[in-house]
Amino acid sequence: MIALFALIAILLYTWVVGAPIGYGMIASGVAYLILSGVSLSEAASAMVGGITANFVVLAVPLFILTSYVMNSSGMTDRIFRFAQLALGSSRGALAQVNVLGTLIFSGMTGSAVADTAGIGVMSVRAMEEAGYPKGFACATTITSSIMGPLLPPSIPLVIYGVLSNTSIGTLFVAGILPALAIAGAHMVQIGWMARRHGFPREGKQRFIVLMAALISGLPAILAPAILIIGIYTGIFTPSESAAVAVAYVLVIAILVYRSLSWKGLRRCLTGGALQMGAVTTLIGGAFLIDYGVTSSQLSANLTNAVLGLSHNGLALVGLATGVILLLSLLFDTIVLEFVVLPILVPVMDAAHVNMVYFGEVFTLATMIGLGMPTLGILNFLLAKLTHTPLKEIVRAMWPFLALLWGSLAVMILVPEVSLLGPRLLGMAT
């Protein structure tokens, strides 16, 4: 018990003082192992072995590098421009562009934070210039970024697949229908709010202008489809798809668009390398904690205790979702996955909960936590980047949070929302 308390206390202290969470995870893992009497040499071997055995975790830093290239080369601008023209002149169309553009962009980055810091900031500025309330523009961006990582390729789904031993390709396909359904509902909600509050109406564009934007943005838009088809057909594995993503966007940026200079490329590689180092440290600390939790039989004991209360899979998923929503206010999604999933997965598996279904629910729940007032990291991030008062963002977020909570409830109560896509394609679930 003391060891577990030390682990939690060090993690919370790391978060409070703003220290790198990866180092905090390593420190908390070491403290846990020492107090539990576990050999540190065995733990170090298990940590290194966990990283090398799960080669697919390399997809995470490579997808981060992909987002750097897309932002620096202007590929996100082309996606946004096409989405803006495609949605026409209806009232509130620019806000709906935010949803469509972010959804397409997230298919490459798979990160809500990257979406918000990339195309999200650009969307907010465009909406502000068009006359939209700044708080509403930020809230729309945050909501769009939250649903984005359900669409493949997704960093959270890759990590979930590794930790739960679930097919990443199946998880990718399972996330498509929920992502599109939530995005569609979000756009309908924006249209209703735009008519009610008299938001601006966009000017009409000629067909030739729309086609020019489509041709310009098509190479960037096609990237997610190429990766999904490649994984599903077995041309390459999920980890290889990350390398393909980097190579693809580099070729498009340098040879097709010719918008990435050598200086810009160096900046992308430098930023990507720094992020890769941070993520690798975090992953190493996570495997260290996982080894300690497993060797101490904490997961097994917790599984027996929970199943002693209930064997109802739906009730356990609902309970886990509530805990996840609370913890996601304190910890980043990746950190939460590595800390919580080694405990939750055995419980869900023992209760015969479908792990593909739970993966989609878990991912959306952790994403929603990023935008929950007032501790959600996306609220602070966008408030800082766009110089918007936090209270304006929080006030505008409530209607969109109601939509997200409702969507999460539907996903929990109706597993087929997540499982329909893989089953239609004949994938094992």
Short mmCIF file of C-alpha atoms in Angstrom, two decimals:
data_model
loop_
_atom_site.label_atom_id
_atom_site.label_comp_id
_atom_site.label_asym_id
_atom_site.label_seq_id
_atom_site.Cartn_x
_atom_site.Cartn_y
_atom_site.Cartn_z
CA MET A 1 0.00 0.00 0.00
CA ILE A 2 2.85 2.37 0.85
CA ALA A 3 4.49 1.64 -2.50
CA LEU A 4 1.29 2.46 -4.39
CA PHE A 5 0.83 5.66 -2.39
CA ALA A 6 4.40 6.71 -3.23
CA LEU A 7 3.81 6.06 -6.93
CA ILE A 8 0.66 8.20 -7.00
CA ALA A 9 2.19 10.95 -4.84
CA ILE A 10 5.27 11.33 -7.07
CA LEU A 11 3.14 11.45 -10.22
CA LEU A 12 0.90 14.14 -8.72
CA TYR A 13 3.91 16.12 -7.49
CA THR A 14 5.44 15.99 -10.97
CA TRP A 15 2.21 17.32 -12.44
CA VAL A 16 1.85 20.10 -9.84
CA VAL A 17 5.40 21.47 -10.24
CA GLY A 18 5.29 21.16 -14.03
CA ALA A 19 8.28 18.81 -14.30
CA PRO A 20 8.62 16.52 -17.37
CA ILE A 21 6.06 13.79 -16.78
CA GLY A 22 8.35 11.13 -18.31
CA TYR A 23 10.95 11.67 -15.60
CA GLY A 24 8.20 11.67 -13.00
CA MET A 25 6.98 8.29 -14.25
CA ILE A 26 10.49 6.86 -14.04
CA ALA A 27 10.96 8.26 -10.52
CA SER A 28 7.58 6.97 -9.35
CA GLY A 29 8.25 3.58 -10.92
CA VAL A 30 11.64 3.28 -9.21
CA ALA A 31 10.14 4.30 -5.85
CA TYR A 32 7.35 1.76 -6.26
CA LEU A 33 9.79 -1.03 -7.08
CA ILE A 34 12.14 -0.23 -4.21
CA LEU A 35 9.33 -0.11 -1.65
CA SER A 36 7.88 -3.34 -3.10
CA GLY A 37 11.22 -5.12 -2.89
CA VAL A 38 11.48 -5.75 -6.64
CA SER A 39 14.95 -5.99 -8.18
CA LEU A 40 15.79 -2.83 -10.13
CA SER A 41 18.09 -4.74 -12.50
CA GLU A 42 15.22 -7.01 -13.52
CA ALA A 43 12.94 -4.02 -13.86
CA ALA A 44 15.42 -2.17 -16.09
CA SER A 45 15.73 -5.23 -18.29
CA ALA A 46 11.94 -5.49 -18.52
CA MET A 47 11.64 -1.79 -19.38
CA VAL A 48 14.12 -2.00 -22.25
CA GLY A 49 12.65 -5.30 -23.36
CA GLY A 50 9.16 -3.83 -23.32
CA ILE A 51 10.18 -1.05 -25.70
CA THR A 52 12.10 -3.30 -28.10
CA ALA A 53 9.41 -6.00 -28.06
CA ASN A 54 6.68 -3.50 -28.90
CA PHE A 55 8.16 -2.13 -32.10
CA VAL A 56 4.84 -0.51 -32.95
CA VAL A 57 5.39 2.22 -30.34
CA LEU A 58 7.75 3.81 -32.85
CA ALA A 59 4.60 4.91 -34.67
CA VAL A 60 3.92 7.49 -31.96
CA PRO A 61 6.95 9.78 -32.45
CA LEU A 62 6.79 9.31 -36.22
CA PHE A 63 3.19 10.53 -36.35
CA ILE A 64 4.30 13.52 -34.28
CA LEU A 65 6.98 14.26 -36.87
CA THR A 66 4.29 14.00 -39.56
CA SER A 67 2.31 16.79 -37.92
CA TYR A 68 5.41 19.00 -37.77
CA VAL A 69 5.98 18.59 -41.51
CA MET A 70 2.33 19.25 -42.36
CA ASN A 71 2.23 22.46 -40.34
CA SER A 72 5.57 23.78 -41.60
CA SER A 73 4.86 23.02 -45.27
CA GLY A 74 1.43 24.62 -45.42
CA MET A 75 -0.40 21.34 -46.05
CA THR A 76 -2.85 22.19 -43.26
CA ASP A 77 -3.60 25.53 -44.96
CA ARG A 78 -4.57 23.72 -48.17
CA ILE A 79 -6.84 21.32 -46.29
CA PHE A 80 -8.52 24.23 -44.54
CA ARG A 81 -8.96 26.13 -47.80
CA PHE A 82 -10.64 23.17 -49.50
CA ALA A 83 -12.96 22.58 -46.53
CA GLN A 84 -13.87 26.27 -46.48
CA LEU A 85 -14.90 26.28 -50.14
CA ALA A 86 -16.60 22.87 -50.03
CA LEU A 87 -19.14 23.87 -47.37
CA GLY A 88 -20.50 26.77 -49.42
CA SER A 89 -22.29 29.86 -48.19
CA SER A 90 -24.60 28.58 -45.47
CA ARG A 91 -24.78 30.50 -42.20
CA GLY A 92 -22.05 29.30 -39.85
CA ALA A 93 -20.19 27.50 -42.65
CA LEU A 94 -16.79 28.75 -41.52
CA ALA A 95 -17.35 27.17 -38.10
CA GLN A 96 -18.29 23.92 -39.83
CA VAL A 97 -15.09 24.21 -41.87
CA ASN A 98 -13.28 24.05 -38.55
CA VAL A 99 -14.85 20.64 -37.92
CA LEU A 100 -14.19 19.24 -41.39
CA GLY A 101 -10.65 20.63 -41.63
CA THR A 102 -9.67 19.37 -38.20
CA LEU A 103 -11.14 15.93 -38.92
CA ILE A 104 -9.09 15.60 -42.11
CA PHE A 105 -5.95 16.94 -40.45
CA SER A 106 -6.33 14.65 -37.44
CA GLY A 107 -6.23 11.71 -39.84
CA MET A 108 -2.53 12.45 -40.17
CA THR A 109 -1.54 13.69 -36.71
CA GLY A 110 -3.81 11.58 -34.49
CA SER A 111 -3.29 14.09 -31.68
CA ALA A 112 -5.83 16.49 -30.19
CA VAL A 113 -3.09 18.78 -28.92
CA ALA A 114 -1.43 18.88 -32.36
CA ASP A 115 -4.80 19.63 -33.98
CA THR A 116 -5.46 22.50 -31.58
CA ALA A 117 -1.99 24.02 -31.89
CA GLY A 118 -1.92 23.55 -35.68
CA ILE A 119 -5.03 24.02 -37.78
CA GLY A 120 -7.05 24.97 -34.69
CA VAL A 121 -5.29 28.29 -34.11
CA MET A 122 -5.64 29.15 -37.78
CA SER A 123 -9.37 28.33 -37.66
CA VAL A 124 -9.96 30.52 -34.62
CA ARG A 125 -8.26 33.49 -36.26
CA ALA A 126 -10.23 33.05 -39.47
CA MET A 127 -13.52 32.85 -37.54
CA GLU A 128 -12.64 35.88 -35.45
CA GLU A 129 -11.89 37.94 -38.57
CA ALA A 130 -15.24 36.84 -40.04
CA GLY A 131 -17.13 38.12 -37.01
CA TYR A 132 -17.63 35.03 -34.84
CA PRO A 133 -17.40 35.40 -31.02
CA LYS A 134 -13.90 34.39 -29.98
CA GLY A 135 -15.06 32.08 -27.20
CA PHE A 136 -17.36 30.22 -29.61
CA ALA A 137 -14.54 29.89 -32.14
CA CYS A 138 -12.24 28.38 -29.50
CA ALA A 139 -14.93 26.02 -28.19
CA THR A 140 -15.66 24.78 -31.71
CA THR A 141 -11.95 24.12 -32.27
CA ILE A 142 -11.54 22.24 -28.99
CA THR A 143 -14.56 20.04 -29.70
CA SER A 144 -13.30 19.25 -33.20
CA SER A 145 -9.86 18.35 -31.83
CA ILE A 146 -11.39 16.05 -29.20
CA MET A 147 -13.20 13.87 -31.74
CA GLY A 148 -10.28 13.86 -34.19
CA PRO A 149 -8.12 11.11 -32.64
CA LEU A 150 -10.90 8.57 -33.17
CA LEU A 151 -10.08 8.83 -36.88
CA PRO A 152 -7.02 6.84 -37.97
CA PRO A 153 -4.10 6.95 -37.76
CA SER A 154 -4.39 7.81 -34.09
CA ILE A 155 -1.60 7.96 -31.52
CA PRO A 156 -3.93 7.04 -28.60
CA LEU A 157 -5.32 4.05 -30.51
CA VAL A 158 -1.80 2.85 -31.37
CA ILE A 159 -0.79 2.92 -27.71
CA TYR A 160 -4.05 1.27 -26.64
CA GLY A 161 -3.48 -1.50 -29.18
CA VAL A 162 0.03 -2.13 -27.82
CA LEU A 163 -1.02 -2.20 -24.16
CA SER A 164 -4.18 -4.25 -24.67
CA ASN A 165 -2.80 -6.60 -27.33
CA THR A 166 -5.58 -5.52 -29.71
CA SER A 167 -5.28 -5.27 -33.49
CA ILE A 168 -4.39 -1.67 -34.32
CA GLY A 169 -5.82 -2.03 -37.82
CA THR A 170 -9.16 -3.11 -36.35
CA LEU A 171 -9.08 -0.20 -33.89
CA PHE A 172 -8.43 2.20 -36.76
CA VAL A 173 -11.41 0.93 -38.75
CA ALA A 174 -13.63 0.89 -35.65
CA GLY A 175 -12.97 4.58 -35.01
CA ILE A 176 -14.12 5.80 -38.43
CA LEU A 177 -17.90 5.54 -37.93
CA PRO A 178 -17.97 7.16 -34.45
CA ALA A 179 -15.67 9.97 -35.62
CA LEU A 180 -17.81 10.74 -38.67
CA ALA A 181 -21.07 10.47 -36.71
CA ILE A 182 -19.90 12.83 -33.96
CA ALA A 183 -18.46 15.25 -36.53
CA GLY A 184 -21.77 15.26 -38.41
CA ALA A 185 -23.73 15.91 -35.21
CA HIS A 186 -21.29 18.68 -34.30
CA MET A 187 -21.81 20.37 -37.68
CA VAL A 188 -25.59 20.16 -37.32
CA GLN A 189 -25.33 21.69 -33.84
CA ILE A 190 -23.17 24.53 -35.20
CA GLY A 191 -25.68 25.17 -38.01
CA TRP A 192 -28.54 25.42 -35.50
CA MET A 193 -26.56 27.75 -33.22
CA ALA A 194 -25.49 29.88 -36.21
CA ARG A 195 -29.10 30.48 -37.26
CA ARG A 196 -30.19 31.14 -33.71
CA HIS A 197 -27.45 33.69 -32.98
CA GLY A 198 -27.17 35.17 -36.47
CA PHE A 199 -23.58 34.16 -37.13
CA PRO A 200 -21.97 35.34 -40.40
CA ARG A 201 -22.82 33.84 -43.78
CA GLU A 202 -19.95 33.07 -46.15
CA GLY A 203 -19.80 34.30 -49.75
CA LYS A 204 -20.48 31.93 -52.63
CA GLN A 205 -17.57 30.54 -54.62
CA ARG A 206 -17.43 29.55 -58.26
CA PHE A 207 -17.16 25.88 -59.17
CA ILE A 208 -13.76 26.35 -60.82
CA VAL A 209 -12.37 27.84 -57.61
CA LEU A 210 -13.66 24.85 -55.63
CA MET A 211 -12.08 22.39 -58.07
CA ALA A 212 -8.77 24.24 -57.91
CA ALA A 213 -8.81 23.99 -54.09
CA LEU A 214 -9.67 20.27 -54.31
CA ILE A 215 -6.79 19.56 -56.70
CA SER A 216 -4.42 21.56 -54.51
CA GLY A 217 -5.46 19.85 -51.29
CA LEU A 218 -6.04 16.33 -52.64
CA PRO A 219 -2.52 14.97 -51.97
CA ALA A 220 -2.80 15.94 -48.30
CA ILE A 221 -6.41 14.71 -48.01
CA LEU A 222 -5.56 11.31 -49.53
CA ALA A 223 -2.81 10.53 -47.03
CA PRO A 224 -5.09 8.99 -44.32
CA ALA A 225 -6.87 6.84 -46.93
CA ILE A 226 -3.57 5.51 -48.27
CA LEU A 227 -2.47 4.51 -44.77
CA ILE A 228 -5.76 2.82 -43.85
CA ILE A 229 -5.86 0.84 -47.09
CA GLY A 230 -2.22 -0.14 -46.67
CA ILE A 231 -2.80 -1.47 -43.15
CA TYR A 232 -6.05 -3.25 -43.99
CA THR A 233 -4.63 -4.96 -47.10
CA GLY A 234 -1.47 -5.99 -45.24
CA ILE A 235 0.89 -3.97 -47.44
CA PHE A 236 2.48 -2.60 -44.30
CA THR A 237 2.07 -2.86 -40.53
CA PRO A 238 0.85 -0.01 -38.30
CA SER A 239 4.44 0.83 -37.31
CA GLU A 240 5.48 0.83 -40.95
CA SER A 241 2.50 3.06 -41.74
CA ALA A 242 3.99 5.76 -39.51
CA ALA A 243 7.20 5.69 -41.53
CA VAL A 244 5.15 5.77 -44.73
CA ALA A 245 3.27 8.80 -43.38
CA VAL A 246 6.51 10.70 -42.77
CA ALA A 247 7.91 9.78 -46.18
CA TYR A 248 4.63 10.64 -47.92
CA VAL A 249 4.23 14.12 -46.43
CA LEU A 250 7.92 14.88 -47.06
CA VAL A 251 7.58 13.94 -50.73
CA ILE A 252 4.38 15.98 -51.09
CA ALA A 253 5.83 18.99 -49.26
CA ILE A 254 9.20 19.02 -51.04
CA LEU A 255 8.47 17.71 -54.54
CA VAL A 256 4.77 18.43 -55.14
CA TYR A 257 4.02 21.63 -53.21
CA ARG A 258 7.67 22.75 -52.98
CA SER A 259 6.75 24.56 -49.80
CA LEU A 260 9.30 23.10 -47.40
CA SER A 261 12.78 24.62 -47.48
CA TRP A 262 15.89 23.00 -46.09
CA LYS A 263 15.67 25.39 -43.14
CA GLY A 264 12.07 24.36 -42.57
CA LEU A 265 13.01 20.69 -42.84
CA ARG A 266 15.75 21.12 -40.23
CA ARG A 267 13.26 22.85 -37.96
CA CYS A 268 10.80 19.95 -38.39
CA LEU A 269 13.47 17.34 -37.67
CA THR A 270 14.70 19.24 -34.63
CA GLY A 271 11.22 19.66 -33.18
CA GLY A 272 10.34 16.07 -34.01
CA ALA A 273 13.52 14.77 -32.37
CA LEU A 274 12.78 16.68 -29.17
CA GLN A 275 9.24 15.29 -29.09
CA MET A 276 10.51 11.79 -29.86
CA GLY A 277 12.91 12.00 -26.91
CA ALA A 278 10.14 13.15 -24.59
CA VAL A 279 7.76 10.40 -25.76
CA THR A 280 10.45 7.71 -25.54
CA THR A 281 11.24 8.75 -21.96
CA LEU A 282 7.54 8.60 -21.14
CA ILE A 283 7.19 5.15 -22.72
CA GLY A 284 10.20 3.86 -20.79
CA GLY A 285 8.77 5.12 -17.51
CA ALA A 286 5.41 3.58 -18.36
CA PHE A 287 6.90 0.13 -18.95
CA LEU A 288 8.76 0.49 -15.65
CA ILE A 289 5.52 1.20 -13.78
CA ASP A 290 3.78 -1.58 -15.68
CA TYR A 291 6.45 -4.08 -14.61
CA GLY A 292 6.10 -3.07 -10.98
CA VAL A 293 2.31 -3.24 -11.04
CA THR A 294 2.39 -6.66 -12.71
CA SER A 295 5.08 -8.16 -10.47
CA SER A 296 3.29 -6.99 -7.32
CA GLN A 297 0.04 -8.66 -8.45
CA LEU A 298 -1.78 -5.33 -8.12
CA SER A 299 -3.67 -5.88 -11.38
CA ALA A 300 -4.70 -9.40 -10.41
CA ASN A 301 -5.84 -8.35 -6.94
CA LEU A 302 -7.78 -5.37 -8.29
CA THR A 303 -9.40 -7.55 -10.95
CA ASN A 304 -10.58 -10.03 -8.33
CA ALA A 305 -11.88 -7.22 -6.10
CA VAL A 306 -13.81 -5.52 -8.91
CA LEU A 307 -15.28 -8.76 -10.24
CA GLY A 308 -16.31 -9.58 -6.69
CA LEU A 309 -18.62 -6.56 -6.87
CA SER A 310 -19.97 -7.05 -10.38
CA HIS A 311 -19.48 -9.15 -13.52
CA ASN A 312 -21.65 -6.85 -15.63
CA GLY A 313 -19.44 -5.64 -18.47
CA LEU A 314 -21.59 -2.58 -19.24
CA ALA A 315 -21.55 -1.46 -15.61
CA LEU A 316 -17.76 -1.89 -15.44
CA VAL A 317 -17.26 0.12 -18.64
CA GLY A 318 -19.46 2.90 -17.24
CA LEU A 319 -17.56 2.93 -13.95
CA ALA A 320 -14.20 2.94 -15.74
CA THR A 321 -15.34 5.79 -17.98
CA GLY A 322 -16.22 7.94 -14.97
CA VAL A 323 -12.78 7.35 -13.46
CA ILE A 324 -11.10 8.10 -16.79
CA LEU A 325 -12.96 11.40 -17.17
CA LEU A 326 -11.76 12.50 -13.74
CA LEU A 327 -8.15 11.40 -14.23
CA SER A 328 -7.96 12.97 -17.68
CA LEU A 329 -8.33 16.36 -16.01
CA LEU A 330 -4.96 15.78 -14.37
CA PHE A 331 -2.93 13.73 -16.84
CA ASP A 332 -2.21 13.81 -20.54
CA THR A 333 -3.85 11.11 -22.63
CA ILE A 334 -0.65 9.16 -23.32
CA VAL A 335 0.36 9.24 -19.65
CA LEU A 336 -3.11 8.11 -18.63
CA GLU A 337 -3.00 5.20 -21.07
CA PHE A 338 0.30 3.88 -19.78
CA VAL A 339 -0.66 4.26 -16.13
CA VAL A 340 -4.31 3.15 -16.16
CA LEU A 341 -4.61 0.61 -18.96
CA PRO A 342 -2.37 -2.05 -17.34
CA ILE A 343 -4.90 -2.03 -14.50
CA LEU A 344 -8.13 -1.72 -16.50
CA VAL A 345 -7.38 -4.16 -19.33
CA PRO A 346 -7.26 -7.31 -17.11
CA VAL A 347 -10.53 -6.25 -15.46
CA MET A 348 -12.29 -5.74 -18.79
CA ASP A 349 -10.84 -8.90 -20.25
CA ALA A 350 -11.99 -10.96 -17.28
CA ALA A 351 -15.49 -9.47 -17.62
CA HIS A 352 -15.48 -10.46 -21.33
CA VAL A 353 -15.74 -6.85 -22.54
CA ASN A 354 -14.88 -6.49 -26.23
CA MET A 355 -11.47 -4.79 -26.25
CA VAL A 356 -12.02 -3.02 -29.59
CA TYR A 357 -15.24 -1.50 -28.27
CA PHE A 358 -13.60 -0.52 -24.98
CA GLY A 359 -10.67 1.02 -26.85
CA GLU A 360 -12.94 3.44 -28.71
CA VAL A 361 -14.82 4.33 -25.51
CA PHE A 362 -11.58 4.78 -23.58
CA THR A 363 -10.08 7.00 -26.28
CA LEU A 364 -13.08 9.31 -26.54
CA ALA A 365 -13.33 9.58 -22.74
CA THR A 366 -9.69 10.62 -22.40
CA MET A 367 -10.13 13.14 -25.23
CA ILE A 368 -13.22 14.67 -23.61
CA GLY A 369 -11.21 15.20 -20.43
CA LEU A 370 -8.80 17.42 -22.38
CA GLY A 371 -11.61 19.91 -23.00
CA MET A 372 -13.50 19.72 -19.70
CA PRO A 373 -13.77 23.06 -17.85
CA THR A 374 -11.68 24.31 -16.33
CA LEU A 375 -8.67 22.02 -15.97
CA GLY A 376 -8.72 20.58 -19.50
CA ILE A 377 -5.36 21.21 -21.16
CA LEU A 378 -6.92 22.23 -24.50
CA ASN A 379 -8.74 25.12 -22.81
CA PHE A 380 -5.50 26.52 -21.42
CA LEU A 381 -3.58 25.86 -24.64
CA LEU A 382 -6.01 27.67 -26.91
CA ALA A 383 -6.55 30.50 -24.42
CA LYS A 384 -2.81 31.14 -24.47
CA LEU A 385 -2.28 30.74 -28.22
CA THR A 386 -5.24 32.95 -29.21
CA HIS A 387 -5.14 35.38 -26.26
CA THR A 388 -8.72 34.55 -25.33
CA PRO A 389 -9.97 34.82 -21.71
CA LEU A 390 -10.42 31.33 -20.30
CA LYS A 391 -13.88 32.13 -18.94
CA GLU A 392 -15.14 32.90 -22.46
CA ILE A 393 -13.98 29.50 -23.71
CA VAL A 394 -15.48 27.69 -20.72
CA ARG A 395 -18.83 29.44 -21.15
CA ALA A 396 -19.00 28.51 -24.82
CA MET A 397 -17.91 24.90 -24.24
CA TRP A 398 -20.97 23.67 -22.32
CA PRO A 399 -23.30 23.00 -25.30
CA PHE A 400 -20.52 21.14 -27.10
CA LEU A 401 -19.64 19.15 -23.99
CA ALA A 402 -23.28 18.04 -23.79
CA LEU A 403 -22.93 16.70 -27.34
CA LEU A 404 -19.69 14.89 -26.49
CA TRP A 405 -21.09 13.38 -23.29
CA GLY A 406 -24.17 12.23 -25.17
CA SER A 407 -21.99 10.69 -27.90
CA LEU A 408 -19.91 8.90 -25.28
CA ALA A 409 -23.07 7.53 -23.63
CA VAL A 410 -24.31 6.20 -26.99
CA MET A 411 -20.95 4.53 -27.66
CA ILE A 412 -21.08 2.85 -24.24
CA LEU A 413 -24.68 1.67 -24.52
CA VAL A 414 -24.52 0.66 -28.21
CA PRO A 415 -21.28 -1.25 -28.88
CA GLU A 416 -22.23 -1.74 -32.54
CA VAL A 417 -21.43 1.92 -33.17
CA SER A 418 -17.76 0.95 -32.78
CA LEU A 419 -17.91 -2.63 -34.03
CA LEU A 420 -20.02 -2.20 -37.18
CA GLY A 421 -17.16 -1.03 -39.39
CA PRO A 422 -14.75 -3.90 -38.62
CA ARG A 423 -17.54 -6.49 -38.92
CA LEU A 424 -18.65 -5.17 -42.31
CA LEU A 425 -15.05 -5.59 -43.49
CA GLY A 426 -14.81 -9.10 -42.03
CA MET A 427 -12.27 -8.15 -39.37
CA ALA A 428 -12.12 -10.12 -36.13
CA THR A 429 -13.48 -8.22 -33.15
#
